[in-house]
Coordinates of C-alpha atoms in Angstrom, one line a residue:
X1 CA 1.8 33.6 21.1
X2 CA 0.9 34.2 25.0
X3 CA -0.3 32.0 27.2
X4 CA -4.1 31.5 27.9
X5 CA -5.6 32.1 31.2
X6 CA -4.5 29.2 33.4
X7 CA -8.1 27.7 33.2
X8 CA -7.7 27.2 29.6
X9 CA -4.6 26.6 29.6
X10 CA -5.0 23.1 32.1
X11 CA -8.2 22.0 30.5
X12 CA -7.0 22.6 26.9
X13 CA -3.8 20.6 27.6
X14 CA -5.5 17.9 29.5
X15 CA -8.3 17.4 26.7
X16 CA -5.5 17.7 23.4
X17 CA -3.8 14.7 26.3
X18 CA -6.9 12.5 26.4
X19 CA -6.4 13.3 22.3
X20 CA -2.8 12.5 22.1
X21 CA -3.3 9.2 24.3
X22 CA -6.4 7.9 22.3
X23 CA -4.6 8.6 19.1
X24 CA -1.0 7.1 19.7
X25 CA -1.4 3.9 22.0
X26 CA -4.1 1.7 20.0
X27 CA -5.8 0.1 22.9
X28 CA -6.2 1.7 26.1
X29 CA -7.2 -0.4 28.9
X30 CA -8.9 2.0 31.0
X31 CA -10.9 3.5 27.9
X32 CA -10.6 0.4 25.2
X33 CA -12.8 3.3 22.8
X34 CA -10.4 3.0 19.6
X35 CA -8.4 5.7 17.9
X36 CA -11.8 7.4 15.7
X37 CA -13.4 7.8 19.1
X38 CA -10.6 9.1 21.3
X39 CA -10.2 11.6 18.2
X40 CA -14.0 12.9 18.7
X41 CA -13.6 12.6 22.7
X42 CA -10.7 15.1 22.4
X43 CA -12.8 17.2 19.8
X44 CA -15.6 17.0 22.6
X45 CA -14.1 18.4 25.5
X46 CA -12.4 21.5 23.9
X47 CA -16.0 22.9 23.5
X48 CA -17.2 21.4 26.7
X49 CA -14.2 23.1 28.0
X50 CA -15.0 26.5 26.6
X51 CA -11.1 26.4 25.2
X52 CA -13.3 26.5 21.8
X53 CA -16.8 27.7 20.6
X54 CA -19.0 25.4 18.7
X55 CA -18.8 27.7 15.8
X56 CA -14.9 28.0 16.0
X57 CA -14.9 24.2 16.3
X58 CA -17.1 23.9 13.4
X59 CA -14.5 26.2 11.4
X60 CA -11.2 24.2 12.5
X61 CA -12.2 21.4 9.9
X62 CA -10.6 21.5 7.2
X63 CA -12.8 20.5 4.3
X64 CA -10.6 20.9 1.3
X65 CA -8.3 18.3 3.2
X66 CA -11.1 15.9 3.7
X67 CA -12.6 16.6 0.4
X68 CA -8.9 14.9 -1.4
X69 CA -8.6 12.1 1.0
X70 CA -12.0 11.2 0.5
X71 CA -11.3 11.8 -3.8
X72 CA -8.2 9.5 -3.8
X73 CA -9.3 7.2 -1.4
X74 CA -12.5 6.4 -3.8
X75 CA -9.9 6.7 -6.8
X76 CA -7.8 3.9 -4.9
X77 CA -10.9 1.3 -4.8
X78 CA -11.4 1.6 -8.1
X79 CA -8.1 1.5 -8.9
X80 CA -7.7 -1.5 -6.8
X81 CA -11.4 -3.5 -8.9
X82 CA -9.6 -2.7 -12.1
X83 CA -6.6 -5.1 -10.7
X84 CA -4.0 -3.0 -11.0
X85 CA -2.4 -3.0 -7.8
X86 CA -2.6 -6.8 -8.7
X87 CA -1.0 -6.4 -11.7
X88 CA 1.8 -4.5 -9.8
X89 CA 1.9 -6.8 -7.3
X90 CA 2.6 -10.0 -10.1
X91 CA 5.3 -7.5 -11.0
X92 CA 7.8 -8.3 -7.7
X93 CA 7.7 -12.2 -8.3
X94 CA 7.9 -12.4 -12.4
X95 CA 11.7 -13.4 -13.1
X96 CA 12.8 -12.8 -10.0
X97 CA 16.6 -13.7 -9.5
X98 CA 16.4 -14.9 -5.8
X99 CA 15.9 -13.0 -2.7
X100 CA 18.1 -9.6 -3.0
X101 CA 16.1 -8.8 -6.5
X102 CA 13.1 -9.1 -4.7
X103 CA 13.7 -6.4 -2.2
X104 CA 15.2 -3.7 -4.3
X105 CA 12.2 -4.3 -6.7
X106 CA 9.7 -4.2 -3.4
X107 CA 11.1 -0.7 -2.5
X108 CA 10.8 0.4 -5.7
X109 CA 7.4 -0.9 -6.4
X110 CA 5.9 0.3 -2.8
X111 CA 7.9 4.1 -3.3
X112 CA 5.8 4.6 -6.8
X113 CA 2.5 3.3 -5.5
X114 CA 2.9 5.0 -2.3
X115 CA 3.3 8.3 -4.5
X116 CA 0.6 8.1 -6.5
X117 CA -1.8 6.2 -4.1
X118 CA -1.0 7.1 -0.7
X119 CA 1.2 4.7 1.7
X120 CA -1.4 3.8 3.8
X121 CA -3.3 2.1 0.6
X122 CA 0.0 0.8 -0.8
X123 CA 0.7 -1.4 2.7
X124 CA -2.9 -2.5 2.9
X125 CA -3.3 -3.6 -0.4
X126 CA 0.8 -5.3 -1.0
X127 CA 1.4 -6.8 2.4
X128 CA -0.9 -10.2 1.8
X129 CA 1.0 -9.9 -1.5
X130 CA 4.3 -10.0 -0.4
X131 CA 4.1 -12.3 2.6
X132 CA 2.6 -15.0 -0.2
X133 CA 5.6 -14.9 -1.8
X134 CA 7.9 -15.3 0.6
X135 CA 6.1 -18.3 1.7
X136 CA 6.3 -19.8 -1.8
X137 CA 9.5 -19.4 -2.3
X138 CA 10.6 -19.4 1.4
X139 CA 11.8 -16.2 2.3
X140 CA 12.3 -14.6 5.4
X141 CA 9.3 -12.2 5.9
X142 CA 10.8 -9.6 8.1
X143 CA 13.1 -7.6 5.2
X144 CA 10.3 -7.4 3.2
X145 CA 8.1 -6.0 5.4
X146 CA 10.2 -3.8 7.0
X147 CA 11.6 -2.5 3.1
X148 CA 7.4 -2.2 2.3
X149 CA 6.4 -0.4 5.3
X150 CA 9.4 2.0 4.9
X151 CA 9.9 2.3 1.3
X152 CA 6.2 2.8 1.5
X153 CA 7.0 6.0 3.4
X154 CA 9.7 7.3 1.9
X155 CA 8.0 7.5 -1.7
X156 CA 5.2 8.9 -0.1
X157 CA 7.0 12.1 0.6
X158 CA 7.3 13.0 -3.4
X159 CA 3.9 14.2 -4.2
X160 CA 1.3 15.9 -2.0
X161 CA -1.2 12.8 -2.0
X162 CA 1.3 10.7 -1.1
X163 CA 0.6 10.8 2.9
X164 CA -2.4 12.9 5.0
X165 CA 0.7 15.2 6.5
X166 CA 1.5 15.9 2.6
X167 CA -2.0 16.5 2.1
X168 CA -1.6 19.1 5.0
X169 CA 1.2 21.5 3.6
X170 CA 0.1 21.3 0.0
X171 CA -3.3 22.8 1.1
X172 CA -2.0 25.2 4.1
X173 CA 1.1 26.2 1.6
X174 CA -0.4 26.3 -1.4
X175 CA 2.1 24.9 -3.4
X176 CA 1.4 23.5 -7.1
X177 CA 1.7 19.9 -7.2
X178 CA 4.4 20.2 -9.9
X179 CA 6.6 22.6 -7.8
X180 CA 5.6 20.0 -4.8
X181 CA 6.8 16.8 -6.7
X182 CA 10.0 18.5 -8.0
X183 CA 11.0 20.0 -4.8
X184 CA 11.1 16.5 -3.3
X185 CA 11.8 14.0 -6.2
X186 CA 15.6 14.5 -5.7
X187 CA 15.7 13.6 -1.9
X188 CA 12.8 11.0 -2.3
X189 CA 15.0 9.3 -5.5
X190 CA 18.4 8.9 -3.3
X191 CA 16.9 8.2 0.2
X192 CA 15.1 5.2 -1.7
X193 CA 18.5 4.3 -2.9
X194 CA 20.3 4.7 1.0
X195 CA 17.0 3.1 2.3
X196 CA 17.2 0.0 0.1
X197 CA 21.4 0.0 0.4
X198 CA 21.1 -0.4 4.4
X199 CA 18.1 -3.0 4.3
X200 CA 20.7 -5.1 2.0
X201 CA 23.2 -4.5 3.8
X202 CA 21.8 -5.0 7.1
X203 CA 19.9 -8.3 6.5
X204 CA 22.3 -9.4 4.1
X205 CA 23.5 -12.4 5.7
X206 CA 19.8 -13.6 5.9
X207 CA 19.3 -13.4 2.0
X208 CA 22.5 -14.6 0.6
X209 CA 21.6 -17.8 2.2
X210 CA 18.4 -17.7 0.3
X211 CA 19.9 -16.6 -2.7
X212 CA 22.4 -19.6 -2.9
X213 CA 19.4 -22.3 -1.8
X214 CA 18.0 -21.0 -4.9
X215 CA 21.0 -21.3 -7.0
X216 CA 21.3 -24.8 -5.4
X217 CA 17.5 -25.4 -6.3
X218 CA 18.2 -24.2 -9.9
X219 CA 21.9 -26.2 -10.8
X220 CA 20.0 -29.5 -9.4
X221 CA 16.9 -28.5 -11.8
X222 CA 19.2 -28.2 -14.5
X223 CA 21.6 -31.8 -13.9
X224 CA 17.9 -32.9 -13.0
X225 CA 17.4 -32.0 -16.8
X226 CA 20.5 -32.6 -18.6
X227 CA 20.7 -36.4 -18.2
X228 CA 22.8 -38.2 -20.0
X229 CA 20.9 -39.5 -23.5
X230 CA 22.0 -42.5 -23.7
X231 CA 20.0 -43.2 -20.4
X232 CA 16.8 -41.9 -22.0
X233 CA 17.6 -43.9 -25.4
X234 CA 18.2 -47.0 -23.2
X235 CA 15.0 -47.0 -21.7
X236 CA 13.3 -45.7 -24.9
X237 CA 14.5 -48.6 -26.9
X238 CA 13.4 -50.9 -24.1
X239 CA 10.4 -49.7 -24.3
X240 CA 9.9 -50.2 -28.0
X241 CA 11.5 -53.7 -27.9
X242 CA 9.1 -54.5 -25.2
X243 CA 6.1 -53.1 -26.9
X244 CA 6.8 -54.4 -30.4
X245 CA 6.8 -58.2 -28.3
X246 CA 3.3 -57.6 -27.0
X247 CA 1.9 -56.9 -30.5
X248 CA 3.6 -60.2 -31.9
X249 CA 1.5 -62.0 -28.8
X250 CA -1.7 -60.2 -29.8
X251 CA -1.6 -61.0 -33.5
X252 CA -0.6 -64.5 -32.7
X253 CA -3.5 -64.9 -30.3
X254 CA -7.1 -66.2 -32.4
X255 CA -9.3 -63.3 -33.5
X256 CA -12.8 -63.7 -32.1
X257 CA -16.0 -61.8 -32.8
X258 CA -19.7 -62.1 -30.9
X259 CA -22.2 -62.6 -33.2
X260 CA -24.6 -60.4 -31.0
X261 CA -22.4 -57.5 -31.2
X262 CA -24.4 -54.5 -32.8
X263 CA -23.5 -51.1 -33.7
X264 CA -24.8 -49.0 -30.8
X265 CA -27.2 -46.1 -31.6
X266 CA -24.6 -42.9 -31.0
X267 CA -27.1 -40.3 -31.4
X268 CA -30.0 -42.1 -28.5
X269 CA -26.9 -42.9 -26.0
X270 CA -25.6 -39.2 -26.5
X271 CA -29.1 -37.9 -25.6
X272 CA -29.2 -40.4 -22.2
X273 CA -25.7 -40.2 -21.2
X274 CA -25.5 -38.3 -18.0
X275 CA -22.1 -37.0 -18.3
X276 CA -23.0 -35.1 -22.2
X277 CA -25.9 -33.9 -20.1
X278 CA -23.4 -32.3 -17.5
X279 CA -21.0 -30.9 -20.2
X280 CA -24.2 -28.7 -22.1
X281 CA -25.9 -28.0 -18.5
X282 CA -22.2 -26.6 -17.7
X283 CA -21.8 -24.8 -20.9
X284 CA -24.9 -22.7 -19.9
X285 CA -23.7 -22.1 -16.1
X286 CA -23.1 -18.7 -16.6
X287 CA -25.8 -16.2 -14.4
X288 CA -26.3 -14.2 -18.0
X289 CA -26.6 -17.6 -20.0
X290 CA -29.4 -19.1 -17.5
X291 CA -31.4 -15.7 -17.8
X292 CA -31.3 -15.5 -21.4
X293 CA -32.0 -19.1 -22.0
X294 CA -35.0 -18.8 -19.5
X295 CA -36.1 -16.3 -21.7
X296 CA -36.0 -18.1 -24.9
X297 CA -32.8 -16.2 -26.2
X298 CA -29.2 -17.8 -26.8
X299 CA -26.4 -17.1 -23.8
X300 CA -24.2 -13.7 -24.7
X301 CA -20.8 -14.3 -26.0
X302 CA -18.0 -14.7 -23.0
X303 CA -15.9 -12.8 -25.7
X304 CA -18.4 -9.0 -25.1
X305 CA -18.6 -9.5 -21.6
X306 CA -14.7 -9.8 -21.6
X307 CA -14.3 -7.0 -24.0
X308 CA -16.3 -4.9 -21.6
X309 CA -14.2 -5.6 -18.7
X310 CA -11.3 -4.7 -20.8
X311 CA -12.6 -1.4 -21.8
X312 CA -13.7 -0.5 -18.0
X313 CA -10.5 -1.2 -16.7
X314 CA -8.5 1.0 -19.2
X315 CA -11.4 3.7 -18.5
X316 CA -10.1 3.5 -15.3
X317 CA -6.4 3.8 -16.0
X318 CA -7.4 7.0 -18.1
X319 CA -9.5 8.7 -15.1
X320 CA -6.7 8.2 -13.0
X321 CA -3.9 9.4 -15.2
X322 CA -6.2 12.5 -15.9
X323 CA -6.5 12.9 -12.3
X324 CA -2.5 13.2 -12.3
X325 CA -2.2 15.2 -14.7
X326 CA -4.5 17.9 -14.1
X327 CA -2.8 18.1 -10.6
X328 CA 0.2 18.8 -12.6
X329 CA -1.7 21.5 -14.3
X330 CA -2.3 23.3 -11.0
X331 CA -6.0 22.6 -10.8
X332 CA -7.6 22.7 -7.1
X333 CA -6.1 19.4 -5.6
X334 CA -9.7 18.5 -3.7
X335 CA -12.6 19.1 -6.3
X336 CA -9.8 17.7 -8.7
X337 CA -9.6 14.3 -7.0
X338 CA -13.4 14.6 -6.2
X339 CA -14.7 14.9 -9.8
X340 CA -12.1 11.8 -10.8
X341 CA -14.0 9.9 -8.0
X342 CA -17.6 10.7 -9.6
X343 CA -16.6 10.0 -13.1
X344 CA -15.2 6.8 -12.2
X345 CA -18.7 5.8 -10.3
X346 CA -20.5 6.9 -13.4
X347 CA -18.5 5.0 -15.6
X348 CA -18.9 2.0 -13.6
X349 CA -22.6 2.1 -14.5
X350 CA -23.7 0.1 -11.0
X351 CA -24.9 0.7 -7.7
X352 CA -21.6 2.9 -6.2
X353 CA -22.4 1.6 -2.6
X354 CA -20.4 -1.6 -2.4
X355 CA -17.0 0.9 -3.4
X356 CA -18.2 3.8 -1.0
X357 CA -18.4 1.2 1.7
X358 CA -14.7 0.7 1.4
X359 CA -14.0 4.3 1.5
X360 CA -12.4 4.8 5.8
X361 CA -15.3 7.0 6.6
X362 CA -13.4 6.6 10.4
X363 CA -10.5 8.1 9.1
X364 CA -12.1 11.4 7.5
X365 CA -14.1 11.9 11.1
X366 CA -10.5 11.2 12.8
X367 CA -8.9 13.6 10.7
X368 CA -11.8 16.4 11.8
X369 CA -11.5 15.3 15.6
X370 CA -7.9 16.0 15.0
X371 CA -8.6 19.4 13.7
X372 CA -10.9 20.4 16.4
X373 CA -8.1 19.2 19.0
X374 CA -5.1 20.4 17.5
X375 CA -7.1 24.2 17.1
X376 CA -7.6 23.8 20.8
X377 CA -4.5 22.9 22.0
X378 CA -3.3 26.3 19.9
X379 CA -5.2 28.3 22.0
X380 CA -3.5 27.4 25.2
X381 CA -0.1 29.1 23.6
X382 CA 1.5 26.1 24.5
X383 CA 3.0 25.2 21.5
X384 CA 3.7 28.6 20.9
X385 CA 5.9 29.2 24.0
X386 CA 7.6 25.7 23.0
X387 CA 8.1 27.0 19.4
X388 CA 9.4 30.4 20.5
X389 CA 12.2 28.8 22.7
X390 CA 13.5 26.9 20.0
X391 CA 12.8 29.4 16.8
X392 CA 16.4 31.0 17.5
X393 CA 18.0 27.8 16.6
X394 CA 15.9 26.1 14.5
X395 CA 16.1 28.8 11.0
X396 CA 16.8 26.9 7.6
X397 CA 19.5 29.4 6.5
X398 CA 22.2 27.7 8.0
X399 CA 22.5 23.6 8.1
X400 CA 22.9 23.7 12.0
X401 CA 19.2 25.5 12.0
X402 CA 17.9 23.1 10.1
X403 CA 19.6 19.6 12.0
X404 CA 18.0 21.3 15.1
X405 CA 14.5 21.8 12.8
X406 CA 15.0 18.2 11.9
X407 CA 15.6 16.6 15.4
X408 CA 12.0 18.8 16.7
X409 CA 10.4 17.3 14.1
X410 CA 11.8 13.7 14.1
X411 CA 10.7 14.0 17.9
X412 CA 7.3 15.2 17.6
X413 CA 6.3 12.9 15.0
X414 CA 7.3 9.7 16.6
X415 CA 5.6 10.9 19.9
X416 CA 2.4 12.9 18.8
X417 CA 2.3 11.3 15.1
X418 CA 3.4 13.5 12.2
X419 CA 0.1 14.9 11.3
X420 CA -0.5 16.7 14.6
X421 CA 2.8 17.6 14.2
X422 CA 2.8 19.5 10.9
X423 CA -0.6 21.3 12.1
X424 CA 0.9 22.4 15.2
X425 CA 4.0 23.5 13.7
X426 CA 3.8 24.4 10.0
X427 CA 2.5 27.8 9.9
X428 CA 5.3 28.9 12.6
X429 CA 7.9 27.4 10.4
X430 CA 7.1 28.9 7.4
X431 CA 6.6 32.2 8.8
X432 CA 9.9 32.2 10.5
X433 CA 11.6 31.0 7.0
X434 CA 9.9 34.5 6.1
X435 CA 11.4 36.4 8.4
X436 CA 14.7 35.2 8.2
X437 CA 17.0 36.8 5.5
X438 CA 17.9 34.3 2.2
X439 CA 15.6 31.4 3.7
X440 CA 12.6 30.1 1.6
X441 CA 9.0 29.4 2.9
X442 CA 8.4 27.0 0.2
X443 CA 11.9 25.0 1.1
X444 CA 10.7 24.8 5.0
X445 CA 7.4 23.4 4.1
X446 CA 9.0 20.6 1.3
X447 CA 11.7 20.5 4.6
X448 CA 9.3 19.3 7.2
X449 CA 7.1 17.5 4.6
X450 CA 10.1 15.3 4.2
X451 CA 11.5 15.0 8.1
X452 CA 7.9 14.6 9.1
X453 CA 7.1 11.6 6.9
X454 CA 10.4 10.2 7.1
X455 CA 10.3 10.2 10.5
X456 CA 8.0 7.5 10.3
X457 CA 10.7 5.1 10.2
X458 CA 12.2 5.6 13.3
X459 CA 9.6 3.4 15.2
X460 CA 6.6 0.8 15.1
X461 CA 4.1 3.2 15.4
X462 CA 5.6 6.5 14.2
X463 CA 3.6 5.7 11.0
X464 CA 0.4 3.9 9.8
X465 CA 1.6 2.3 7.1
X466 CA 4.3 0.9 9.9
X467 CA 1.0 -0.2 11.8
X468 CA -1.1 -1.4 9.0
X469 CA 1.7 -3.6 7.9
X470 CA 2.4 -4.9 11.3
X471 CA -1.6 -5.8 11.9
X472 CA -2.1 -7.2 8.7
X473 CA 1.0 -9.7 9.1
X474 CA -0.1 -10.6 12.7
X475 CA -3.9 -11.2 11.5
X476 CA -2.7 -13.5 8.4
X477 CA -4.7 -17.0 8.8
X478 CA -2.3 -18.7 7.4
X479 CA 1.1 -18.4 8.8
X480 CA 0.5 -15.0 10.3
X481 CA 3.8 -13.4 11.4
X482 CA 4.5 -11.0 14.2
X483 CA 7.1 -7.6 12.9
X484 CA 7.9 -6.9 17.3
X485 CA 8.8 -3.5 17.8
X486 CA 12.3 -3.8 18.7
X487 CA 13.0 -5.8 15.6
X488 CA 12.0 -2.9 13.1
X489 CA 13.4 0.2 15.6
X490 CA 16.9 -2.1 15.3
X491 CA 16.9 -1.2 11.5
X492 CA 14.7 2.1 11.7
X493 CA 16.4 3.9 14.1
X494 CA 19.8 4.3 11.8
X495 CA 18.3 4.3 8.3
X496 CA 15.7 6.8 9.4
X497 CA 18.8 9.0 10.6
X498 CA 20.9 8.3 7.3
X499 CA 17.9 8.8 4.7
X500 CA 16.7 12.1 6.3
X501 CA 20.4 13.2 6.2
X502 CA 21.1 12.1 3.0
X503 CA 17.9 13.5 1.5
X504 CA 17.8 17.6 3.4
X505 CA 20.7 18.6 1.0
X506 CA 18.5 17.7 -2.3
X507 CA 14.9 19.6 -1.1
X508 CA 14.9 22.3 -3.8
X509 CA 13.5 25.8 -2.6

């Protein structure tokens, strides 16, 4: 693509900058705004710019894309009333055999929810979760948030809801979520594996020495409870020989009786005895019992109100699975995920404002701020000059085109996050895997749908779920715990490396 006029070209660059800025560094000094903002700042000055109309700005939105991460983020509340991400989240701790169990079953757990629920809800929703339980049982926090937060990522790269860049390339590619999932199961399935290999290995050290307090804790449990019996015999037959001597004393000792002793009335005490009064006022505590006794009518059953509970929550596990499914089937990704969300609000049979409050509304008008930018910044030609330098070198027919592919990518992800990254670059990829002879277009767009979200890794902030998971620790009241960013780019730098590596061979074209 040529360049703009020079105008357009400064402006456009300068206004996708004040974009970039507002979007990558959470708090800026000088314009403390937040991210949502910055995003709709950006957005603002391509038009006020004249790099964009208001009518092409209107059209660089991509509503299909808002339409599913609006869908499975509704889907996800639900999901998350109906306890099952608590259910899941009982899953890491029940039978657990010390600390090294915990972690491979955390990056297994965080890879399948992130898959089917997005990693950004799968580190909001575990991360409380998992820094419980390693204060109960006195685990080192910083493994298992690094193996959520990146697990998290990694899993999220299988399926096209799994992350918003996913979201992305299965609308702009139109690939069916079956050929989607299978083209990146492989290389999701063994970079899980290397990802979960290097966190053992690297904090090893850290959780063999919780591993063997536990052992400790669990062979002086057991001594604690194999006493010899003789000692418990001993003291039993003391006890016995000391008890039968006290009832010789009391039979010895004259029996009197007070002649003004009476039977009490039972059934006049019962009715002025404040604690029976307590236990009936409690039995009737209930908000349903108090109405219906106000009303003349005996409290409901706890049993019907329990059995409807039951039935709403499996209602719920069948939307979603239907939801699933008929993504499998090839059915439109948005109205699918749209249509789960509505029958799920009218299954619920209440007021849906308390679970649409929970819905990020400030993501969905980030992601359109992003559009509007990311449009603009096109029309300077700068990224098309960029991409036409490094085209030539960067085709997926030969494994040094695509390390060269990868290393853009990992780059442009970790400094102008991965979802700007696959907009800016994903059509130009897949129309050079088009022109080039034996290369695939759907292979370059599972390609730098895995780089792109593995990429993540690499640093602190080259992912949300990285940032979500880093907040949430630091904003814990209780024992609140700060992940610094040289502590996870010590680990993320090499694994994110070694699992992209390990994983580009497996992507099935």
């Amino acid at each position: 693509m040529a360049w703009a006029s020079t105008p357009k070209v400064v402006l456009g660059c300068f206004a996708f900058g004040v974009f970039w800025i507002m979007a990558v560094v959470p708090v800026v000094p000088f314009l403390p705004i937040g991210r949502t903002a910055g995003s709709l700042l950006g957005a603002c000055l391509m038009v006020v710019f004249q790099v964009l109309s208001p009518a092409e700005a209107f059209a660089a939105v991509d509503l299909p894309i808002l339409g599913l991460l609006f869908g499975t983020m509704v889907v996800s509340v639900y999901l998350e009333r109906a306890d099952a991400f608590k259910y899941l989240g009982h899953a890491l701790s029940w039978r657990s055999l010390g600390g090294k169990d915990l972690l491979c079953r955390l990056c297994l757990l965080s890879a399948l929810c992130s898959a089917l629920f997005t990693n950004d809800t799968t580190c909001v929703v575990l991360t409380q979760f998992v820094l419980e339980v390693c204060r109960e049982k006195k685990l080192p926090p910083q493994p298992y948030l690094i193996a959520l937060a990146s697990s998290a990522n990694i899993g999220s790269a299988a399926t096209p809801i799994g992350n918003p860049q996913n979201l992305v390339i299965a609308v702009e590619s139109k690939i069916a979520f079956g050929k989607f999932l299978g083209g990146v199961v492989p290389a999701m399935v063994l970079g899980l594996i290397a990802n979960t290999l290097l966190l053992l290995a690297y904090y090893w050290k850290k959780l063999r020495g919780v591993d063997e307090d536990a052992e400790s804790s669990d062979i002086s449990i057991k001594l604690e409870q194999q006493r010899p019996e003789t000692e418990l015999l001993n003291s039993g037959l003391s006890f016995t020989q000391e008890q039968r001597s006290q009832q010789q004393d009391h039979r010895q000792e004259p029996k009197q009786q007070d002649s003004s002793y009476q039977t009490p009335d039972l059934e006049g005490q019962a009715a002025d005895t404040p604690d029976l009064g307590k236990s009936v006022a409690a039995s009737t505590s209930t908000p349903d019992g108090q109405l219906r006794q106000e009303a003349g009518a005996p409290p409901l059953p706890r049993s019907s109100s329990s059995f409807r509970k039951k039935v709403w929550k499996v209602s719920v596990y069948l939307v979603t699975i239907g939801m699933l499914v008929a993504f499998l089937y090839g059915l439109d990704l948005s109205w699918t995920a749209i249509t789960a969300a509505i029958v799920l609000m009218v299954l619920d049979f209440t007021d849906a404002s308390p679970s649409l409050d929970q819905v990020s509304y400030s993501l969905l008008v980030f992601f359109s701020g992003m559009f509007i930018a990311v449009r603009g910044f096109n029309r300077t030609g700068a990224p098309g000059q960029l991409w036409d330098a490094v085209e030539p070198h960067a085709r997926i027919n030969t494994a040094a085109g695509i390390a060269i592919l990868s290393a853009v990518v990992i780059l442009l992800s970790n400094v102008a996050s991965n979802v700007p990254t696959v907009l800016l670059l994903g059509a130009r990829v897949a129309a050079s895997a088009a022109a080039t002879e034996g290369a695939s277009v759907k292979k370059a767009w599972l390609i730098l749908a895995w780089v792109s979200t593995v990429a993540g890794n690499l640093t602190l902030v080259g992912s949300a779920a990285n940032i979500i998971v880093s907040e949430q620790a630091s904003r814990m009241e209780e024992h609140p715990y700060n992940l610094s960013f040289w502590n996870h780019l010590r680990f993320g730098a090499p694994a994110t490396f070694i699992v992209i590596a390990v994983g580009l061979p497996l992507i099935q074209g």
